[in-house]
Coordinates of C-alpha atoms in Angstrom, one line a residue:
M196 CA -38.3 -32.1 -19.0
K197 CA -35.1 -33.9 -17.9
K198 CA -31.9 -32.3 -19.4
K199 CA -30.1 -34.3 -22.0
I200 CA -26.6 -35.6 -21.2
L201 CA -24.0 -36.4 -23.8
A202 CA -22.1 -39.8 -23.3
I203 CA -18.7 -40.0 -25.2
N204 CA -17.4 -43.4 -26.2
G205 CA -14.0 -43.6 -24.5
E206 CA -12.8 -46.6 -26.5
F207 CA -10.0 -44.6 -28.0
F208 CA -8.2 -44.6 -24.6
C209 CA -7.6 -48.4 -25.2
K210 CA -6.0 -48.0 -28.6
N211 CA -2.6 -47.1 -29.9
L212 CA -2.3 -43.3 -30.4
T213 CA -2.7 -42.8 -34.1
G214 CA -4.4 -39.9 -35.9
I215 CA -8.0 -40.4 -34.8
E216 CA -7.1 -41.2 -31.2
R217 CA -4.8 -38.1 -31.0
V218 CA -7.5 -35.9 -32.4
A219 CA -10.1 -37.3 -30.0
T220 CA -7.9 -36.9 -27.0
D221 CA -6.8 -33.3 -27.8
T222 CA -10.3 -32.2 -28.8
L223 CA -11.7 -33.6 -25.5
L224 CA -9.2 -31.7 -23.4
E225 CA -10.3 -28.4 -25.1
L226 CA -14.0 -29.3 -24.9
D227 CA -13.7 -29.8 -21.2
A228 CA -13.1 -26.1 -20.8
L229 CA -16.3 -25.3 -22.7
V230 CA -19.0 -27.6 -21.4
S231 CA -20.9 -27.1 -18.1
P232 CA -20.5 -29.6 -15.3
G233 CA -23.0 -32.5 -15.5
S234 CA -23.7 -32.1 -19.3
V235 CA -21.1 -34.5 -20.6
E236 CA -19.8 -37.9 -19.6
L237 CA -16.9 -39.9 -20.8
V238 CA -17.8 -43.6 -20.7
L239 CA -14.6 -45.6 -20.3
P240 CA -13.7 -49.3 -20.5
A241 CA -12.0 -50.9 -17.5
N242 CA -8.7 -51.1 -19.4
A243 CA -8.6 -47.4 -20.5
Q244 CA -5.2 -45.9 -20.0
N245 CA -3.7 -42.4 -19.7
V246 CA -7.0 -40.7 -19.1
P247 CA -6.5 -37.0 -18.2
Q248 CA -8.1 -35.3 -15.2
Y249 CA -11.1 -33.3 -16.5
K250 CA -12.7 -30.4 -14.7
N251 CA -16.2 -30.5 -16.2
I252 CA -16.5 -33.8 -18.0
K253 CA -17.5 -36.7 -15.7
C254 CA -15.7 -40.0 -16.2
V255 CA -17.8 -43.2 -15.9
T256 CA -15.8 -46.4 -15.9
L257 CA -17.7 -49.6 -16.7
P258 CA -16.6 -52.9 -15.2
V259 CA -15.7 -54.4 -18.6
A260 CA -12.6 -54.2 -20.7
A261 CA -12.6 -53.2 -24.4
A262 CA -10.6 -55.7 -26.4
F263 CA -13.0 -56.5 -29.3
F264 CA -14.2 -53.0 -30.0
P265 CA -17.4 -53.8 -31.8
K266 CA -18.5 -55.7 -28.7
W267 CA -17.6 -52.8 -26.4
T268 CA -19.5 -50.3 -28.6
Q269 CA -22.5 -52.4 -29.6
I270 CA -23.1 -54.1 -26.2
H271 CA -21.6 -52.3 -23.2
F272 CA -21.5 -48.7 -24.4
Q273 CA -24.9 -49.1 -26.1
K274 CA -26.5 -50.5 -23.0
Y275 CA -25.2 -47.5 -21.0
V276 CA -26.5 -45.0 -23.5
F277 CA -29.9 -46.7 -24.0
F278 CA -30.8 -47.4 -20.3
N279 CA -29.5 -44.1 -19.1
R280 CA -31.1 -42.1 -21.9
R281 CA -27.9 -40.5 -23.0
V282 CA -27.0 -39.0 -26.4
S283 CA -23.9 -40.8 -27.7
L284 CA -20.8 -39.2 -29.3
D285 CA -18.3 -41.4 -31.0
F286 CA -15.0 -40.1 -32.5
S287 CA -14.1 -43.3 -34.4
N288 CA -16.4 -43.9 -37.4
T289 CA -18.7 -46.1 -35.2
C290 CA -22.0 -45.7 -33.3
P291 CA -24.2 -47.7 -31.0
Y292 CA -26.4 -49.2 -33.7
F293 CA -29.8 -48.7 -32.0
C294 CA -29.2 -45.2 -30.6
P295 CA -26.8 -43.2 -32.8
G296 CA -26.2 -39.6 -31.7
V297 CA -23.4 -37.2 -32.7
E298 CA -21.1 -39.4 -34.8
F299 CA -17.8 -38.6 -36.5
L300 CA -17.3 -40.0 -40.0
H301 CA -13.7 -39.3 -40.9
D302 CA -14.2 -41.0 -44.2
I303 CA -16.0 -43.8 -45.9
Y304 CA -12.9 -45.5 -47.3
A305 CA -14.1 -49.1 -46.9
K306 CA -17.2 -48.3 -48.9
L307 CA -15.3 -46.6 -51.7
Y308 CA -12.3 -49.0 -51.9
P309 CA -13.6 -52.4 -50.8
S310 CA -10.9 -54.2 -53.0
D311 CA -8.2 -52.9 -50.6
F312 CA -9.5 -55.3 -47.9
K313 CA -8.1 -58.6 -48.8
S314 CA -7.5 -60.9 -45.8
R315 CA -10.3 -62.6 -43.8
R316 CA -9.7 -60.2 -41.0
D317 CA -9.9 -57.2 -43.4
K318 CA -13.2 -58.4 -44.9
L319 CA -14.7 -58.5 -41.4
I320 CA -13.5 -54.9 -40.9
L321 CA -14.9 -54.0 -44.3
L322 CA -18.4 -55.5 -43.4
Y323 CA -18.5 -53.8 -39.9
S324 CA -17.3 -50.5 -41.4
K325 CA -19.9 -50.4 -44.1
I326 CA -22.7 -51.2 -41.6
M327 CA -21.5 -48.3 -39.4
Y328 CA -21.2 -45.9 -42.3
R329 CA -24.7 -46.5 -43.4
R330 CA -26.2 -46.4 -39.9
I331 CA -24.5 -43.1 -39.1
A332 CA -25.4 -41.6 -42.5
K333 CA -29.1 -42.6 -42.1
K334 CA -29.8 -42.3 -38.4
A335 CA -27.3 -40.1 -36.5
K336 CA -28.7 -36.9 -35.0
K337 CA -25.6 -35.1 -36.3
I338 CA -22.7 -36.3 -38.5
I339 CA -19.3 -34.7 -38.0
A340 CA -17.3 -34.8 -41.2
V341 CA -13.6 -33.8 -41.1
S342 CA -13.6 -32.2 -44.6
E343 CA -16.0 -30.9 -47.2
Y344 CA -14.7 -33.8 -49.3
T345 CA -15.9 -36.3 -46.7
K346 CA -19.3 -34.5 -46.4
K347 CA -19.8 -34.7 -50.2
T348 CA -19.0 -38.4 -50.3
I349 CA -21.5 -39.1 -47.5
V350 CA -24.2 -37.1 -49.3
D351 CA -23.4 -38.7 -52.7
V352 CA -23.2 -42.3 -51.6
Y353 CA -25.9 -42.4 -48.8
K354 CA -28.1 -39.6 -49.9
A355 CA -27.8 -38.1 -46.4
D356 CA -29.3 -34.7 -45.7
P357 CA -26.4 -32.2 -45.9
K358 CA -28.1 -30.2 -43.2
R359 CA -27.4 -33.0 -40.7
I360 CA -23.6 -32.9 -41.5
E361 CA -21.3 -30.5 -39.9
V362 CA -17.7 -30.1 -41.2
I363 CA -15.2 -29.8 -38.4
Y364 CA -11.5 -29.9 -39.5
D365 CA -9.0 -31.9 -37.4
G366 CA -6.5 -29.7 -35.4
L367 CA -3.2 -30.0 -33.7
G368 CA -3.1 -29.9 -29.9
S369 CA -0.6 -31.8 -27.7
Y370 CA 1.6 -32.6 -30.7
K371 CA 3.3 -29.3 -30.3
D372 CA 4.4 -30.3 -26.8
I373 CA 6.3 -33.4 -28.0
K374 CA 10.1 -32.9 -27.8
P375 CA 12.1 -34.1 -30.8
D376 CA 14.5 -37.0 -30.1
F377 CA 17.6 -36.4 -32.2
T378 CA 19.3 -39.5 -31.0
V379 CA 17.3 -41.2 -33.8
F380 CA 20.1 -40.0 -36.1
D381 CA 22.6 -42.0 -34.1
R382 CA 20.5 -45.1 -34.5
L383 CA 19.9 -44.4 -38.2
P384 CA 23.2 -43.0 -39.4
Q385 CA 22.2 -43.4 -43.1
L386 CA 20.0 -40.3 -42.7
K387 CA 21.7 -36.9 -43.2
E388 CA 20.1 -33.6 -42.5
K389 CA 18.1 -32.2 -45.4
E390 CA 19.3 -35.1 -47.6
F391 CA 16.3 -37.5 -47.2
Y392 CA 12.6 -37.5 -47.9
F393 CA 10.4 -38.8 -45.1
T394 CA 7.1 -40.6 -45.1
L395 CA 5.1 -42.3 -42.4
G396 CA 1.7 -43.9 -41.9
S397 CA 0.1 -47.3 -41.3
L398 CA 1.7 -48.7 -44.5
S399 CA -1.8 -49.7 -45.6
T400 CA -2.7 -50.0 -49.2
R401 CA -4.1 -46.5 -49.6
K402 CA -0.9 -44.9 -48.3
N403 CA 0.5 -45.8 -51.8
L404 CA 3.9 -47.3 -51.0
K405 CA 4.2 -48.3 -54.6
W406 CA 4.6 -44.6 -55.5
I407 CA 7.6 -44.3 -53.2
A408 CA 9.1 -47.5 -54.5
E409 CA 8.8 -46.5 -58.1
N410 CA 9.9 -42.9 -57.5
A411 CA 13.0 -44.2 -55.7
R412 CA 13.7 -46.6 -58.6
L413 CA 13.4 -43.8 -61.2
F414 CA 15.5 -41.3 -59.2
P415 CA 18.3 -43.3 -57.5
N416 CA 19.9 -40.1 -56.2
A417 CA 16.8 -39.5 -54.0
F418 CA 16.9 -41.1 -50.5
F419 CA 13.7 -42.1 -48.7
A420 CA 13.1 -42.9 -45.0
V421 CA 9.8 -44.8 -44.6
S422 CA 8.3 -45.3 -41.1
G423 CA 5.2 -47.2 -40.2
K424 CA 3.7 -50.6 -39.1
P425 CA 2.7 -53.0 -41.9
L426 CA -1.0 -54.0 -41.9
P427 CA -2.5 -57.1 -43.4
S428 CA -3.9 -55.2 -46.4
V429 CA -0.5 -54.2 -47.6
V430 CA 0.5 -56.1 -50.8
P431 CA 3.7 -58.0 -49.9
P432 CA 5.5 -57.4 -53.2
E433 CA 5.3 -53.6 -52.5
L434 CA 7.1 -54.0 -49.2
E435 CA 9.7 -56.4 -50.7
A436 CA 10.3 -53.9 -53.5
M437 CA 11.0 -51.2 -51.0
K438 CA 13.4 -53.3 -49.0
A439 CA 15.4 -54.2 -52.1
L440 CA 16.1 -50.6 -53.1
P441 CA 19.4 -49.2 -51.9
N442 CA 18.0 -45.6 -51.6
V443 CA 15.0 -46.6 -49.3
L444 CA 15.4 -47.1 -45.5
M445 CA 12.6 -48.9 -43.8
T446 CA 12.9 -47.5 -40.2
G447 CA 10.2 -49.6 -38.6
Y448 CA 8.3 -48.1 -35.7
L449 CA 9.4 -44.7 -34.5
S450 CA 8.2 -42.9 -31.4
D451 CA 6.5 -39.5 -31.8
S452 CA 9.7 -37.8 -30.6
E453 CA 11.8 -39.6 -33.2
V454 CA 9.3 -38.7 -35.9
K455 CA 9.4 -35.1 -34.9
A456 CA 13.2 -35.1 -35.2
L457 CA 13.1 -36.6 -38.7
L458 CA 10.3 -34.2 -39.8
S459 CA 12.4 -31.2 -38.6
K460 CA 15.5 -32.4 -40.5
C461 CA 14.1 -34.0 -43.7
K462 CA 14.3 -32.4 -47.2
A463 CA 10.5 -32.8 -47.4
F464 CA 7.7 -34.9 -46.1
V465 CA 6.2 -37.0 -48.9
F466 CA 2.5 -38.2 -48.7
P467 CA 1.4 -39.9 -51.9
T468 CA -1.8 -41.4 -50.5
Y469 CA -4.7 -41.8 -52.9
F470 CA -7.4 -41.4 -50.2
E471 CA -7.7 -39.3 -47.1
G472 CA -10.7 -38.0 -45.2
F473 CA -8.5 -35.2 -43.8
G474 CA -4.8 -36.2 -43.7
L475 CA -3.2 -35.3 -40.4
P476 CA 0.5 -36.2 -41.0
P477 CA 1.2 -33.3 -43.4
L478 CA -0.2 -30.9 -40.8
E479 CA 2.1 -32.4 -38.2
A480 CA 5.0 -32.1 -40.7
L481 CA 4.2 -28.4 -41.4
S482 CA 4.2 -27.7 -37.6
C483 CA 7.8 -29.1 -37.5
G484 CA 8.9 -26.8 -40.3
A485 CA 9.0 -29.4 -43.0
R486 CA 8.0 -28.8 -46.6
I487 CA 5.2 -31.1 -47.7
V488 CA 4.7 -33.0 -51.0
V489 CA 1.2 -34.5 -51.0
S490 CA -1.3 -36.2 -53.3
N491 CA -3.7 -34.0 -55.3
R492 CA -6.6 -36.3 -54.5
T493 CA -9.6 -36.3 -52.2
S494 CA -9.4 -33.9 -49.2
L495 CA -5.8 -32.9 -49.4
P496 CA -6.0 -29.9 -51.7
E497 CA -8.9 -28.6 -49.7
I498 CA -7.0 -28.8 -46.5
Y499 CA -3.5 -27.7 -47.5
K500 CA -4.4 -25.2 -50.3
D501 CA -1.3 -23.4 -51.5
C502 CA 0.9 -24.5 -48.7
A503 CA 1.9 -27.8 -50.3
H504 CA 3.6 -29.2 -53.4
Y505 CA 1.2 -31.6 -55.2
I506 CA 1.7 -34.8 -57.0
D507 CA -0.4 -37.3 -58.9
P508 CA -0.5 -40.5 -56.9
D509 CA -0.7 -42.5 -60.1
N510 CA 2.4 -40.9 -61.6
P511 CA 5.7 -41.5 -59.7
N512 CA 7.8 -40.0 -62.5
V513 CA 8.3 -36.8 -60.6
D514 CA 11.7 -35.2 -59.7
I515 CA 10.9 -34.1 -56.2
S516 CA 14.0 -31.9 -55.9
E517 CA 12.8 -29.9 -59.0
L518 CA 9.2 -29.8 -57.6
L519 CA 10.4 -28.3 -54.4
K520 CA 11.9 -25.3 -56.3
E521 CA 8.3 -24.1 -57.0
P522 CA 7.1 -21.5 -54.5
V523 CA 4.4 -22.2 -52.0
A524 CA 2.7 -20.2 -49.3
T525 CA 3.8 -20.0 -45.7
P526 CA 1.7 -22.3 -43.4
A527 CA 1.4 -19.8 -40.6
V528 CA -2.3 -19.1 -41.2
L529 CA -3.1 -22.8 -41.7
L530 CA -1.4 -23.7 -38.5
K531 CA -3.3 -21.0 -36.6
E532 CA -6.7 -22.2 -38.0
L533 CA -6.2 -26.0 -37.6
T534 CA -6.0 -26.3 -33.9
A535 CA -7.7 -28.6 -31.4
Q536 CA -9.1 -25.6 -29.6
N537 CA -10.9 -24.5 -32.8
S538 CA -12.1 -28.0 -33.4
A539 CA -13.5 -28.2 -29.9
R540 CA -15.3 -24.9 -30.3
R541 CA -17.1 -26.1 -33.4
L542 CA -18.0 -29.4 -31.7
F543 CA -19.3 -27.5 -28.7
E544 CA -21.7 -25.6 -30.9
V545 CA -23.0 -28.9 -32.4
I546 CA -23.4 -30.4 -28.9
K547 CA -25.4 -27.4 -27.7
E548 CA -27.7 -27.7 -30.6
V549 CA -28.3 -31.5 -30.1
L550 CA -28.7 -31.3 -26.3
G551 CA -31.0 -28.3 -26.5

């Protein structure tokens, strides 16, 4: 019997490096040290960038670019998987529709909060996401959930067999090697060490900017720095309300090095999101020595346990400076557990089981 080979969808090498892409890249580097030569392939679009050199994972570049990602996954990657009899692995909440394999479901946000998708483009994303969620839940050989919370929602909503779902927490890898760029304080002189709260994200609806805006209005002595790129699903009045407040600084896009500098010097990192499958930014903040103030919803209490200060994302009437006086546990154990190396080890066990 011919040995099964895993084919990893390399679309994330064509996207901006956000949470999922960073986790995928770091996990793959660690996985390379565990797999045997010839057992795993990384299938790349022609426009993939910054692909590392792997020792054991074979890179296969197809002569087509990935610009419209559903087309890449559903036509080009799927054809490769199907005709070469591979087992697929996708890190990004997607799968080849007719031959799903080992598939990550970081969350089922679009299914649970469809009203957050407002524009025409968002509604297309909503439709595709829901199709992918259902297909993975019903047909994937193995589902990788990034928290017990995500696993529970998949089981509850799609009646998936919990035995097909493995929980593998996200972990930090290359983030620790990024050097902070403290020149950001020269460019943003409004920010003084340990005198500002920092938040970052995609500025999408679920990141709950209105909590920050309302808290800043209620507590004018608190100063917030907000970084991130606006998305179409953001409600415009929320952004306008932020810009009008004298104690909120919209920094715009910041590099990873600039973000690390702000995390290391902020009074606390504030993350009032009302939905997360895992929630990587607070982990990055803890690794920089920042205290974290996070929502008490979805996966966050599961992940951050007693290392965080918790807030209700529906109640912005919270004096953060008083909240920070409450004791929390040191994150040393958490940071030791949540690493890309540990994530890769868990994933390797799943791969071995599927490939046989």
